[in-house]
mmCIF file of C-alpha atoms and ligand atoms in Angstrom:
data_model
loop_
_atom_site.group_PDB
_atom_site.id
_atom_site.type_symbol
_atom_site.label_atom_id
_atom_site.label_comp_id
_atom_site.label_asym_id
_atom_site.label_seq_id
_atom_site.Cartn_x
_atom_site.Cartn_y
_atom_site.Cartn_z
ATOM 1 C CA UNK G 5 -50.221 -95.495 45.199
ATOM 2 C CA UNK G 6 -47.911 -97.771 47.137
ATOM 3 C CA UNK G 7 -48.060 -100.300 49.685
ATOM 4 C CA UNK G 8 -46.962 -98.967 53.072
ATOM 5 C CA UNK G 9 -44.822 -101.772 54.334
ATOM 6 C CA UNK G 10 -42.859 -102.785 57.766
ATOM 7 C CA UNK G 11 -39.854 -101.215 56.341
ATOM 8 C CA UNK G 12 -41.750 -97.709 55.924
ATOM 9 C CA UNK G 13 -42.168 -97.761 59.367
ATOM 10 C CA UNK G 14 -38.659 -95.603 60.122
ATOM 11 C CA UNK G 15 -37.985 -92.769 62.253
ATOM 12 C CA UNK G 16 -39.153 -89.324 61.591
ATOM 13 C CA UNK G 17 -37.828 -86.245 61.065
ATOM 14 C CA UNK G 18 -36.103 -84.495 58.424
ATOM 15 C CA UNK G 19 -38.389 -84.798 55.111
ATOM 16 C CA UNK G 20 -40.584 -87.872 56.431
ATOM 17 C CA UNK G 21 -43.591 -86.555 58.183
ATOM 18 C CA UNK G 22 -45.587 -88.102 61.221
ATOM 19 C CA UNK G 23 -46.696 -91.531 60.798
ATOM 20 C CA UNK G 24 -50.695 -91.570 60.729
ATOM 21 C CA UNK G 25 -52.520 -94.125 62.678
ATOM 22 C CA UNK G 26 -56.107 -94.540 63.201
ATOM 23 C CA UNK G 27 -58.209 -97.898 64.289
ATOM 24 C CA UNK G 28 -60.379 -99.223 62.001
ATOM 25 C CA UNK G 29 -62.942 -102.356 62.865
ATOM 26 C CA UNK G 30 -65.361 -102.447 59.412
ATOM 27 C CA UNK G 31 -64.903 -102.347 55.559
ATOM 28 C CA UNK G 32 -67.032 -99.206 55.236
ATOM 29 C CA UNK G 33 -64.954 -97.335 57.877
ATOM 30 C CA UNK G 34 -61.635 -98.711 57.344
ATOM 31 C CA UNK G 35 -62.145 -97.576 53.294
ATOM 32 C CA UNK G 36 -63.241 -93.904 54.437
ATOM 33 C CA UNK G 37 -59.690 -94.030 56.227
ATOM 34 C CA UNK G 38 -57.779 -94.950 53.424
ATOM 35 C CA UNK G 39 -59.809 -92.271 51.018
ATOM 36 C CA UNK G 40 -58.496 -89.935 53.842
ATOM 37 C CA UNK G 41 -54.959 -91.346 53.749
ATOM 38 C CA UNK G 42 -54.105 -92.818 56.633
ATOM 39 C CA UNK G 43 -50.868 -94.974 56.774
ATOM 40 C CA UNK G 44 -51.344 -97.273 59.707
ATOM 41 C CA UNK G 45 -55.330 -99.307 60.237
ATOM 42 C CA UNK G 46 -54.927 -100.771 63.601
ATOM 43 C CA UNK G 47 -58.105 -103.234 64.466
ATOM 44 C CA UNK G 48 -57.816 -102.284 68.012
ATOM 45 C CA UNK G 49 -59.005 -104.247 71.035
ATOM 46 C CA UNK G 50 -60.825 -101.278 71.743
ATOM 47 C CA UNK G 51 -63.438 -102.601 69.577
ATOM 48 C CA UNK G 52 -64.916 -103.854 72.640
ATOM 49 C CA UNK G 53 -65.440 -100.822 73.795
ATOM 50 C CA UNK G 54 -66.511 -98.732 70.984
ATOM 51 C CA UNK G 55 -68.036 -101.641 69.055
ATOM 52 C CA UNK G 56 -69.460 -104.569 71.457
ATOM 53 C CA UNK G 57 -70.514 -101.967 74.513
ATOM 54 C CA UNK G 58 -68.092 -103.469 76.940
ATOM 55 C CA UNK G 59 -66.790 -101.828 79.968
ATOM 56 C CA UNK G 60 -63.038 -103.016 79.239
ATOM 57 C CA UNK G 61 -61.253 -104.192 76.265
ATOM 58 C CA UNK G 62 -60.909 -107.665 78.151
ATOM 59 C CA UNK G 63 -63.644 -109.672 76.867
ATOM 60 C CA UNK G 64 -62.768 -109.424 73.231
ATOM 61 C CA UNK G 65 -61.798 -112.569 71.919
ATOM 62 C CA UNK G 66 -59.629 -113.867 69.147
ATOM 63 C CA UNK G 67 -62.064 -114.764 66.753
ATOM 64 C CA UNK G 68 -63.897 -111.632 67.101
ATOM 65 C CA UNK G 69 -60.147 -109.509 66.215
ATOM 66 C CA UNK G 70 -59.490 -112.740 62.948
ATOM 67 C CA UNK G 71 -63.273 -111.246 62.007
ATOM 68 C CA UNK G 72 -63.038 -107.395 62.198
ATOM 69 C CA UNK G 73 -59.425 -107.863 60.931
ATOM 70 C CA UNK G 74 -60.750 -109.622 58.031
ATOM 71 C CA UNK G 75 -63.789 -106.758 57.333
ATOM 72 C CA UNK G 76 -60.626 -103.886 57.278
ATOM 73 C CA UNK G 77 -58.568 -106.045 55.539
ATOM 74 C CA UNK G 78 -61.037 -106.186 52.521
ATOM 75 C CA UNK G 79 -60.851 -102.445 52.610
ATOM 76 C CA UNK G 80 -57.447 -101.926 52.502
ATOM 77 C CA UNK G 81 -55.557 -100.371 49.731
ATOM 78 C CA UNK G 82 -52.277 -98.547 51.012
ATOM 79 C CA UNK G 83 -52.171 -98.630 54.806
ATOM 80 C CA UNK G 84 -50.398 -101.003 56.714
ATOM 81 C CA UNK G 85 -52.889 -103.669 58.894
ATOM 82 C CA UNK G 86 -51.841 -103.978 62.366
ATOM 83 C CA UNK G 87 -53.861 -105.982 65.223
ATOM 84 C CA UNK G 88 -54.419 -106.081 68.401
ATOM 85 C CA UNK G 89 -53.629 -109.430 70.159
ATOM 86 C CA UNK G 90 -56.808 -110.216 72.760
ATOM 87 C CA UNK G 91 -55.516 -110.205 76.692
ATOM 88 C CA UNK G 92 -56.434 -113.699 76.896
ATOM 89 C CA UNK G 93 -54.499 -114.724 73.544
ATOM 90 C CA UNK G 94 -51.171 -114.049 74.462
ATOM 91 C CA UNK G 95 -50.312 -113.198 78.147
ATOM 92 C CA UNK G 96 -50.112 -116.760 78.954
ATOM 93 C CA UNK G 97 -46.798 -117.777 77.254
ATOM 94 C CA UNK G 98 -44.887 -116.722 74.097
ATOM 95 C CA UNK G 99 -46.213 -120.280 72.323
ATOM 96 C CA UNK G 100 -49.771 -119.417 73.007
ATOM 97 C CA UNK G 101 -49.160 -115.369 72.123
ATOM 98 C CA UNK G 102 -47.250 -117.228 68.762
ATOM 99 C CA UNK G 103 -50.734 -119.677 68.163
ATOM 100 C CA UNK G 104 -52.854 -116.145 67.968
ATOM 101 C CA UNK G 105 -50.449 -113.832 66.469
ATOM 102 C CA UNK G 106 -50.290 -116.555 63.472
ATOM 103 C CA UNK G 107 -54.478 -117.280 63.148
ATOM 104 C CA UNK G 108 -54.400 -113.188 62.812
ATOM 105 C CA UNK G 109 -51.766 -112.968 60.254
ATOM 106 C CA UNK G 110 -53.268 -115.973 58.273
ATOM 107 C CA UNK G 111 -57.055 -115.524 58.802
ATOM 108 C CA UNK G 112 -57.130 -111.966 59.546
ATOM 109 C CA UNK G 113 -54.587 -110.512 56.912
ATOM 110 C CA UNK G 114 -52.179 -108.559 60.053
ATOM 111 C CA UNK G 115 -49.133 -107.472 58.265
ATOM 112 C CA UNK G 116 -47.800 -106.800 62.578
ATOM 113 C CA UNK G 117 -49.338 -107.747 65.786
ATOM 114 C CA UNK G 118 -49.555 -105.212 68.743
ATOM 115 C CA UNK G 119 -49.414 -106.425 72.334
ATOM 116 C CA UNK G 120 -49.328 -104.679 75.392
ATOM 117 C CA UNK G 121 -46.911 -104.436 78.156
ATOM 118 C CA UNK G 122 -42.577 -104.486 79.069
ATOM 119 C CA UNK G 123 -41.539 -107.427 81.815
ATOM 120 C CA UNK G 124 -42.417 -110.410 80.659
ATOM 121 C CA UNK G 125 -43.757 -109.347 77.463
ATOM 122 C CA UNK G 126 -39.977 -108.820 76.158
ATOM 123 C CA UNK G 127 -39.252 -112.621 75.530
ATOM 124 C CA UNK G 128 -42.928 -113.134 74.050
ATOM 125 C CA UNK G 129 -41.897 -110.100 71.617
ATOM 126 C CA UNK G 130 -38.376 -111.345 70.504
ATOM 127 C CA UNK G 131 -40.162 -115.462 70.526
ATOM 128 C CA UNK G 132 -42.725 -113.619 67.613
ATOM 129 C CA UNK G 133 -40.149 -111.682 65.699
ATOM 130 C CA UNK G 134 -37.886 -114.502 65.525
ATOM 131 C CA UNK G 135 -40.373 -116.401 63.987
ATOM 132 C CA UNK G 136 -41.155 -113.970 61.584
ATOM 133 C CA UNK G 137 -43.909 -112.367 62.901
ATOM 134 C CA UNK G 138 -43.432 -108.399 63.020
ATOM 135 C CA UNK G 139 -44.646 -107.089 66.707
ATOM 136 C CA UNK G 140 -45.852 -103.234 67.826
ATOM 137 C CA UNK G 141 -45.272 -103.152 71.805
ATOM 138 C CA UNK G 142 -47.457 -100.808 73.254
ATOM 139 C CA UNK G 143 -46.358 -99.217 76.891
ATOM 140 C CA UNK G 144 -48.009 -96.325 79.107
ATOM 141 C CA UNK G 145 -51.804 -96.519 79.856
ATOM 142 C CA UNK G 146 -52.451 -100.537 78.489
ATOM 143 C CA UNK G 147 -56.165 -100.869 79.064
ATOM 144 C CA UNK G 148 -55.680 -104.395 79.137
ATOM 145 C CA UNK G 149 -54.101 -103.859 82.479
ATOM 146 C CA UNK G 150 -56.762 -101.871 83.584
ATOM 147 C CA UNK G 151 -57.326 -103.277 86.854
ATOM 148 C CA UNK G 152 -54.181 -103.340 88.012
ATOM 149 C CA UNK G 153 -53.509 -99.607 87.197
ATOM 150 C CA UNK G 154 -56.831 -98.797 88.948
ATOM 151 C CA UNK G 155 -58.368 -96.648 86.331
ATOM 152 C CA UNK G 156 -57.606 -94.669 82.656
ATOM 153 C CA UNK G 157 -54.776 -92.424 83.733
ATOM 154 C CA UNK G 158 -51.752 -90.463 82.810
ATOM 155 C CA UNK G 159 -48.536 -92.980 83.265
ATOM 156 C CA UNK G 160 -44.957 -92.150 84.064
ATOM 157 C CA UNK G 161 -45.706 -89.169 86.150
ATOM 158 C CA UNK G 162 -42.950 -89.608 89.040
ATOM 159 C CA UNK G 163 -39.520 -90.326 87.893
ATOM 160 C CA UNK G 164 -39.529 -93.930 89.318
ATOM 161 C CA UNK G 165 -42.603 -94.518 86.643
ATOM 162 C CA UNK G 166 -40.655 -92.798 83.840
ATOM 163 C CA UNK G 167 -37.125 -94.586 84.602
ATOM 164 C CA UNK G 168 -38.897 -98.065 84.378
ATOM 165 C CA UNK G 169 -41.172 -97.295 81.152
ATOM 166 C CA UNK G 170 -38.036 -95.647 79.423
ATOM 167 C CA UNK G 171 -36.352 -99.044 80.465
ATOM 168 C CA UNK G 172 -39.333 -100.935 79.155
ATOM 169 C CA UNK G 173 -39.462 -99.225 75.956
ATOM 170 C CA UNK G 174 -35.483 -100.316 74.820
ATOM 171 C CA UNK G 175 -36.344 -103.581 76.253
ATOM 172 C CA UNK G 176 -38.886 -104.168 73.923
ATOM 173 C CA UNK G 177 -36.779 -102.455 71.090
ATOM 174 C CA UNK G 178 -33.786 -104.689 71.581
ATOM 175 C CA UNK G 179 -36.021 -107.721 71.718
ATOM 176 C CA UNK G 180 -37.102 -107.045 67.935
ATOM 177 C CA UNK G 181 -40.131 -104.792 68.312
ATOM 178 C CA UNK G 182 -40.633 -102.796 65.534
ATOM 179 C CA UNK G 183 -42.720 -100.186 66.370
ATOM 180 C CA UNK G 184 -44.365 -98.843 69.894
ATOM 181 C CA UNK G 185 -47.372 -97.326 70.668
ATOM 182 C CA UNK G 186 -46.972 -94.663 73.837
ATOM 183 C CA UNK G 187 -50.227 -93.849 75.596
ATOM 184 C CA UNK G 188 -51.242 -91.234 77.962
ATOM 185 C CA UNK G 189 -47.933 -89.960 79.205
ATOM 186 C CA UNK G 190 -46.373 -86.904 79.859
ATOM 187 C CA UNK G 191 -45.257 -85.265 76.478
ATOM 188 C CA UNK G 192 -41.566 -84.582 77.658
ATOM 189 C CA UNK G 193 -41.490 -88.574 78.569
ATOM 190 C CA UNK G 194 -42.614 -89.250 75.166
ATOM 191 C CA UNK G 195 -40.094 -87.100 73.641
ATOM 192 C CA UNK G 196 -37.594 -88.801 76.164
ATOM 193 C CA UNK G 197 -38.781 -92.497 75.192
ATOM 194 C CA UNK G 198 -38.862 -91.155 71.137
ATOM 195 C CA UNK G 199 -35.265 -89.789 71.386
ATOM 196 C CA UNK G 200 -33.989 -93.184 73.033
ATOM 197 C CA UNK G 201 -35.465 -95.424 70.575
ATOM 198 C CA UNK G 202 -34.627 -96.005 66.826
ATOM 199 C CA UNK G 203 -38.218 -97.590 66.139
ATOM 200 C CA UNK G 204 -40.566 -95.611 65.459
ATOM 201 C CA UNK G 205 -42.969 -94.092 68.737
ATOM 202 C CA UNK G 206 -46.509 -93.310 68.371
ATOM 203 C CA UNK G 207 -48.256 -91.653 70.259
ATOM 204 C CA UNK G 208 -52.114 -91.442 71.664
ATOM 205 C CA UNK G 209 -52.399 -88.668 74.677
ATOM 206 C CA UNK G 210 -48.165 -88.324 74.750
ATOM 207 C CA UNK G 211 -47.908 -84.905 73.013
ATOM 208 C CA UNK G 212 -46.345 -83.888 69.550
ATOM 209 C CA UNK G 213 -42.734 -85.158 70.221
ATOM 210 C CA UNK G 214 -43.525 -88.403 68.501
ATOM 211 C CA UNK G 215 -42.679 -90.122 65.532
ATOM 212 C CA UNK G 216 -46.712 -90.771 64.502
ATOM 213 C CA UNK G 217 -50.091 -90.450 66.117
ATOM 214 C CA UNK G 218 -53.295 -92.782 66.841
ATOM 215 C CA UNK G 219 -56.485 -91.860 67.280
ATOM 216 C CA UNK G 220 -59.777 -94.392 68.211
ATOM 217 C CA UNK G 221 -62.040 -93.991 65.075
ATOM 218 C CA UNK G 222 -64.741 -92.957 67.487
ATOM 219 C CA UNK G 223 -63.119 -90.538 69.059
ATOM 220 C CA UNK G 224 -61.729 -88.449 65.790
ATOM 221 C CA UNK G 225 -64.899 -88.816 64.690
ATOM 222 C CA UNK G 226 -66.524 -87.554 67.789
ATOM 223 C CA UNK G 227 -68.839 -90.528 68.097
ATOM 224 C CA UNK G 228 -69.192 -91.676 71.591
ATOM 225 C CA UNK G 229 -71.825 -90.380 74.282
ATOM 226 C CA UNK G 230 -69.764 -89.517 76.713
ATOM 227 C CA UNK G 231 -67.171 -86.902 76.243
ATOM 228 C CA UNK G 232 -63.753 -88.114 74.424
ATOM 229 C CA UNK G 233 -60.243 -88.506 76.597
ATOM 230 C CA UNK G 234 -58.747 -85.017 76.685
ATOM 231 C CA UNK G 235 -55.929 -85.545 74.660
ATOM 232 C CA UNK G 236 -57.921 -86.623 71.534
ATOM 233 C CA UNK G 237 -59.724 -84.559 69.517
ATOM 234 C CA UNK G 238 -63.190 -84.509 67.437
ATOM 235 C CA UNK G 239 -62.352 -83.888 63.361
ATOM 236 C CA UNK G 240 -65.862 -83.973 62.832
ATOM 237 C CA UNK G 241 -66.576 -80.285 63.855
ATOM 238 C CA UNK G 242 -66.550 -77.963 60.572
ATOM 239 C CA UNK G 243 -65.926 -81.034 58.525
ATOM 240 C CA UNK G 244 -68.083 -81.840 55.438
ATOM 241 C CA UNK G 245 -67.869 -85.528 55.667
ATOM 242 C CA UNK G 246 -66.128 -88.361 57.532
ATOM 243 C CA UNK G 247 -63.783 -88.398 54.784
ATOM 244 C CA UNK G 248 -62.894 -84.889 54.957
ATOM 245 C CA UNK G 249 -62.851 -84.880 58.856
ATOM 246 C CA UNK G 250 -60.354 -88.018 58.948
ATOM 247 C CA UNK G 251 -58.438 -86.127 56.352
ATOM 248 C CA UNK G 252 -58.058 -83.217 58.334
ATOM 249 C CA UNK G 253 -56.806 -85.712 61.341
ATOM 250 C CA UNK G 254 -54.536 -87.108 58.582
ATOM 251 C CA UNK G 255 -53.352 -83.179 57.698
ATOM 252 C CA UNK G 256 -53.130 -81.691 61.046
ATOM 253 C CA UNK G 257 -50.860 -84.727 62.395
ATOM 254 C CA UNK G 258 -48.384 -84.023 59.543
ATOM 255 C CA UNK G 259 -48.278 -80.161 59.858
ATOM 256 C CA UNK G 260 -47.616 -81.069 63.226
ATOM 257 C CA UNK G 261 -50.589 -78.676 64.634
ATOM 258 C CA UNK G 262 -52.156 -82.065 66.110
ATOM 259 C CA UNK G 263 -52.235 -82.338 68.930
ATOM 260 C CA UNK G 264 -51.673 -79.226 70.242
ATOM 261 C CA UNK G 265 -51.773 -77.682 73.402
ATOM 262 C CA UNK G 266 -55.035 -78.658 74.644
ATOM 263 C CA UNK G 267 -54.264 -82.250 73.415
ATOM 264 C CA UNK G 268 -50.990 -82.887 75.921
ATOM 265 C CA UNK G 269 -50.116 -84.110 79.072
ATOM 266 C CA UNK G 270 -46.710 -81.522 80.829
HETATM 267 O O1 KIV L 316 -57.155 -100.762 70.995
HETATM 268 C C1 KIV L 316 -56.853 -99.612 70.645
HETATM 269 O O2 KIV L 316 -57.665 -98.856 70.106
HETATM 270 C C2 KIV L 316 -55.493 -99.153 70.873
HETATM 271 C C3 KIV L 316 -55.216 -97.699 70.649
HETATM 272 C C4 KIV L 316 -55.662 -96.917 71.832
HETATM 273 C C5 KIV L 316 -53.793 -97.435 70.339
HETATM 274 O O3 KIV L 316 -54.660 -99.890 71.300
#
């Protein structure tokens, strides 16, 4: 079984299926992802969320991504690690986003860093990758910006929105990003953004147009209290096992039947 590495990470299409990503924050979980085959772990900042009980992803702090990192790195056999960088590690200046995207690759075994937002972000994103440090951008619904966007909603919806994301997303792509993460937009913006870009997209809540798809752990697994976001779906219904349920996520991404109709923004 080999290594998925940066250089895996190419468009789709043709004979390569949809990339597979799914966030991971333990050894015991991250290992039931890779038994299901997943190519991408991301330790996601949603860990304070799903793990710590926070409201918000903001209070998560570096040394609480170096540890999780760390627990899914021990796990890891075939998928590639990528990891969120905290809001307050990185927004301040590309030396200081540089200082934490390094302690995570060192300490916390990240193979790529992901970090949200276009603007100023750019220059942070081509400082990191000219210093050998691989970045995913992420654009659309970033939680991290959550109070400025006033609550979790679909992105991009007038054509003003879409223009300037679209614009954002080949900013960050000329800068040296080498993969993006789309959330919660319209699936024909996705399919837009995808088209424009020769990284590979993936997508959370941005329809099937993509070049991969991400899911939080908890919500393939069905785990939270409250219901999960409408375009993500619960594996664990008919499934045997976690295993088997992830592996169904894993299957129904690559047959291209997730997500489906239900799972889309138009
Ligand atoms: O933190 C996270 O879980 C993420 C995914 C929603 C992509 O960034």
């Amino acid at each position: 079984m080999s290594r998925i590495r940066i250089d895996h990470l190419a468009k789709r299409g043709g004979e390569a299926s949809p990339l597979v990503a799914l966030t991971a924050y333990d050894y015991t979980f991250a290992r039931l992802a890779e038994r299901a085959g997943v190519d991408i772990l991301l330790v996601g900042d949603s860990l304070a969320q799903v793990v710590q009980g926070e409201d918000t992803t903001l209070p998560v702090t570096l040394e609480q991504m170096i540890y999780h990192a760390r627990c899914v790195n021990r796990a890891r056999e075939r998928a590639l690690l990528v990891v969120d960088l905290p809001f307050r590690a990185y927004k301040a200046s590309p030396a200081q986003a540089f200082d934490s995207a390094a302690r995570l690759m060192a300490e916390g075994g990240a193979e790529m860093v992901k970090l949200e937002g276009g603007g100023p972000m750019v220059e942070t994103v081509a400082f990191l990758q000219e210093r050998g440090i691989p970045v995913m951008g992420h654009l659309g619904l970033t939680p991290q910006a959550i109070h400025q966007l006033g609550g979790y909603r679909l992105q991009g919806r007038d054509p003003e929105a879409a223009e300037a994301l679209l614009s954002d997303a080949r900013a960050l792509e000329q800068a040296g990003a080498r993969a993006l993460v789309l959330e919660a937009v319209p699936a024909a913006l996705a399919r837009r953004v995808s088209e424009a870009l020769s990284i590979p997209v993936i997508g959370i809540g941005a329809g099937p147009d993509c070049d991969g798809q991400v899911l939080v752990l908890h919500d393939a697994l069905g785990l939270g209290e409250e219901e999960i976001p409408r375009f993500a779906k619960s594996f664990m219904s008919g499934a045997e096992s976690i295993t088997g349920a992830l592996a169904e996520f894993c299957g129904e991404v690559r047959a291209g039947t997730f997500p489906g109709a239900d799972h889309r923004f138009d």
